[in-house]
Coordinates of C-alpha atoms in Angstrom, one line a residue:
X1321 CA 103.5 124.4 96.9
X1322 CA 100.8 124.2 99.1
X1323 CA 101.1 122.1 102.3
X1324 CA 99.3 120.3 104.7
X1325 CA 99.6 119.4 108.7
X1326 CA 99.7 116.4 109.8
X1327 CA 96.2 116.1 111.6
X1328 CA 94.5 118.7 109.1
X1329 CA 91.3 116.9 107.0
X1330 CA 92.7 117.2 103.3
X1331 CA 90.3 118.9 100.7
X1332 CA 91.0 117.4 97.0
X1333 CA 89.3 119.6 94.4
X1334 CA 87.9 117.8 91.6
X1335 CA 88.7 119.8 88.3
X1336 CA 88.4 120.1 84.6
X1337 CA 88.9 123.8 83.5
X1338 CA 91.6 126.7 84.5
X1339 CA 89.0 128.5 85.6
X1340 CA 88.2 125.8 88.3
X1341 CA 92.0 125.2 89.3
X1342 CA 91.9 129.3 90.3
X1343 CA 88.6 128.3 91.9
X1344 CA 90.3 125.6 94.1
X1345 CA 93.5 127.5 95.3
X1346 CA 91.2 131.0 96.3
X1347 CA 89.1 128.7 98.3
X1348 CA 92.2 126.8 99.7
X1349 CA 92.4 123.4 98.5
X1350 CA 94.9 121.2 99.5
X1351 CA 95.1 119.4 96.3
X1352 CA 93.4 119.0 93.1
X1353 CA 92.5 115.8 90.9
X1354 CA 93.0 117.1 87.3
X1355 CA 90.7 115.9 85.0
X1356 CA 89.0 116.0 81.3
X1357 CA 85.4 115.1 80.6
X1358 CA 84.3 114.7 84.3
X1359 CA 80.3 114.2 82.7
X1360 CA 81.8 111.3 81.7
X1361 CA 83.2 110.1 84.8
X1362 CA 86.7 111.9 84.1
X1363 CA 89.0 111.2 81.4
X1364 CA 93.1 112.2 81.2
X1365 CA 93.5 116.0 81.3
X1366 CA 95.1 117.8 77.9
X1367 CA 99.1 118.4 78.3
X1368 CA 97.9 122.6 78.0
X1369 CA 95.7 122.2 81.4
X1370 CA 98.2 119.8 83.1
X1371 CA 100.8 122.9 82.4
X1372 CA 98.5 125.3 83.3
X1373 CA 98.2 123.6 86.9
X1374 CA 101.8 123.0 87.1
X1375 CA 102.5 127.1 86.9
X1376 CA 100.3 127.4 90.1
X1377 CA 102.2 125.5 92.1
X1378 CA 99.5 123.4 93.8
X1379 CA 99.4 119.6 94.4
X1380 CA 98.5 118.0 91.4
X1381 CA 96.8 114.4 91.5
X1382 CA 96.6 113.7 87.2
X1383 CA 93.3 111.3 86.3
X1384 CA 94.7 108.5 83.6
X1385 CA 91.8 107.0 81.7
X1386 CA 90.7 107.3 78.3
X1387 CA 87.8 104.7 77.8
X1388 CA 84.2 104.8 79.2
X1389 CA 84.2 101.7 81.2
X1390 CA 86.7 100.5 83.8
X1391 CA 88.0 97.6 81.6
X1392 CA 91.2 97.9 79.5
X1393 CA 92.9 95.7 77.2
X1394 CA 97.3 95.4 76.4
X1395 CA 97.4 98.3 73.7
X1396 CA 95.4 100.4 75.7
X1397 CA 97.6 99.8 79.0
X1398 CA 100.8 101.1 77.4
X1399 CA 98.9 104.0 75.8
X1400 CA 98.3 104.9 79.6
X1401 CA 102.2 103.7 80.6
X1402 CA 103.5 106.4 78.1
X1403 CA 101.2 109.1 79.5
X1404 CA 102.6 108.4 83.3
X1405 CA 105.8 108.0 82.3
X1406 CA 105.6 111.6 80.9
X1407 CA 104.6 113.2 83.7
X1408 CA 106.6 111.1 86.3
X1409 CA 109.9 113.9 84.9
X1410 CA 107.2 116.9 86.3
X1411 CA 105.8 117.9 89.8
X1412 CA 102.3 115.9 89.5
X1413 CA 102.2 114.2 92.7
X1414 CA 100.3 111.4 91.6
X1415 CA 98.2 109.5 89.2
X1416 CA 94.6 108.4 89.4
X1417 CA 93.8 105.4 87.9
X1418 CA 91.6 101.8 88.1
X1419 CA 91.1 98.9 86.3
X1420 CA 88.1 96.0 86.6
X1421 CA 87.6 92.5 85.2
X1422 CA 84.4 91.0 86.2
X1423 CA 83.6 93.0 89.2
X1424 CA 87.0 92.4 90.4
X1425 CA 90.2 94.1 89.8
X1426 CA 92.3 93.8 86.9
X1427 CA 95.5 92.7 89.1
X1428 CA 97.8 93.0 86.1
X1429 CA 96.5 96.0 84.6
X1430 CA 97.2 97.8 87.8
X1431 CA 100.4 96.1 88.3
X1432 CA 101.5 97.2 85.0
X1433 CA 101.3 101.2 85.6
X1434 CA 102.3 100.9 89.0
X1435 CA 105.9 99.9 87.1
X1436 CA 106.1 103.1 85.9
X1437 CA 104.6 105.7 88.5
X1438 CA 108.6 105.9 90.0
X1439 CA 107.9 106.5 93.3
X1440 CA 104.5 108.8 92.6
X1441 CA 101.3 108.2 94.7
X1442 CA 98.8 106.2 93.0
X1443 CA 95.0 106.4 94.0
X1444 CA 92.4 103.7 92.9
X1445 CA 89.6 105.6 91.9
X1446 CA 86.5 105.3 92.6
X1447 CA 85.9 102.2 90.5
X1448 CA 86.4 100.4 94.1
X1449 CA 82.8 100.6 94.9
X1450 CA 81.7 98.3 91.8
X1451 CA 83.7 95.6 93.7
X1452 CA 82.0 92.7 94.7
X1453 CA 84.2 92.1 97.7
X1454 CA 85.5 95.5 98.8
X1455 CA 87.6 94.0 102.0
X1456 CA 89.4 91.5 99.5
X1457 CA 90.2 94.8 96.7
X1458 CA 91.2 96.5 99.9
X1459 CA 93.9 93.6 100.5
X1460 CA 95.0 93.6 97.1
X1461 CA 95.7 97.6 96.8
X1462 CA 97.4 97.5 99.9
X1463 CA 99.7 94.5 98.8
X1464 CA 100.4 96.1 95.1
X1465 CA 101.7 99.2 97.3
X1466 CA 98.7 101.8 95.9
X1467 CA 98.8 104.6 98.0
X1468 CA 94.9 105.7 98.0
X1469 CA 91.6 104.3 97.5
X1470 CA 88.6 106.9 96.4
X1471 CA 85.5 105.4 97.3
X1472 CA 81.8 106.4 98.9
X1473 CA 81.7 103.3 100.9
X1474 CA 79.0 101.6 98.7
X1475 CA 77.7 101.3 95.2
X1476 CA 74.7 103.2 95.9
X1477 CA 74.0 106.9 97.1
X1478 CA 76.6 109.8 98.0
X1479 CA 79.0 109.1 100.6
X1480 CA 76.9 110.8 103.7
X1481 CA 74.5 108.1 103.5
X1482 CA 77.3 105.4 103.7
X1483 CA 79.1 106.3 107.2
X1484 CA 78.6 102.9 108.6
X1485 CA 80.2 101.3 105.3
X1486 CA 83.1 104.1 105.4
X1487 CA 83.9 103.8 109.0
X1488 CA 84.0 99.9 109.0
X1489 CA 86.1 100.3 105.7
X1490 CA 88.4 102.9 107.6
X1491 CA 88.4 100.1 110.6
X1492 CA 89.6 97.1 108.1
X1493 CA 92.2 99.2 106.5
X1494 CA 94.3 99.5 109.6
X1495 CA 96.4 102.2 108.2
X1496 CA 97.7 99.7 105.3
X1497 CA 96.3 102.1 102.5
X1498 CA 94.6 105.7 102.8
X1499 CA 90.7 106.1 102.3
X1500 CA 89.6 109.4 100.6
X1501 CA 86.1 110.0 100.5
X1502 CA 84.3 111.3 97.4
X1503 CA 80.3 111.3 96.1
X1504 CA 78.8 114.4 96.5
X1505 CA 81.2 115.8 99.1
X1506 CA 81.2 119.0 99.4
X1507 CA 81.8 122.0 102.0
X1508 CA 79.1 121.5 103.9
X1509 CA 79.3 118.1 104.7
X1510 CA 82.7 117.0 104.7
X1511 CA 83.7 117.6 108.7
X1512 CA 80.6 115.3 109.5
X1513 CA 81.8 112.5 107.3
X1514 CA 85.6 113.1 109.2
X1515 CA 83.7 113.2 112.7
X1516 CA 81.8 109.8 111.9
X1517 CA 84.2 107.5 110.1
X1518 CA 88.0 109.1 111.1
X1519 CA 89.0 109.3 107.3
X1520 CA 90.7 112.7 106.7
X1521 CA 91.0 112.6 103.1
X1522 CA 87.6 114.2 100.7
X1523 CA 87.0 114.8 96.8
X1524 CA 84.8 116.3 95.6
X1525 CA 83.6 118.7 92.2
X1526 CA 81.7 121.3 94.9
X1527 CA 84.5 121.0 97.9
X1528 CA 86.7 123.8 98.4
X1529 CA 84.9 126.0 96.5
X1530 CA 83.2 127.8 99.3
X1531 CA 79.4 126.9 98.3

């Protein structure tokens, strides 16, 4: 499995096919976020695709989502918990999810999923950028023990246009929770974002593809 140095900038390739997994490895991605249906924001990948990625020994963070919005209900949460339980027994490194209720974090749903992650890393996805109060949301996620937050720094625009907001969020986080920057991040702009914000984790569909 690929490893990283403490001060290294981490590149996470967002992928949904076997070819994209192989390309991410070829271009030295540190890890992948494995999804299906990226055109809809990313859903839980198939068992076959997960196994393909596991066989290639790259760090895998797995999307846990099965509906087009960021809401959930009791039965849907139960189904997502079953998926997580299944893959805590594998080398999947962590799970990516996020639920909102009236533009605030659905604390109850997040707590339910965290109960079954069994020490795996957890990432609150870009639903974070829909929050009315991002600082309040960050406080809650840090308190709950979520590992990282995926964000582009604002509701609108690519991350490269939101450098001031990302830097402010990094300062506010104060090492309580890690940030990973997404939103049109690619091999040509992630270093500029890192320099301007101090953030070391980056995520994108065009990241680690050498384009």
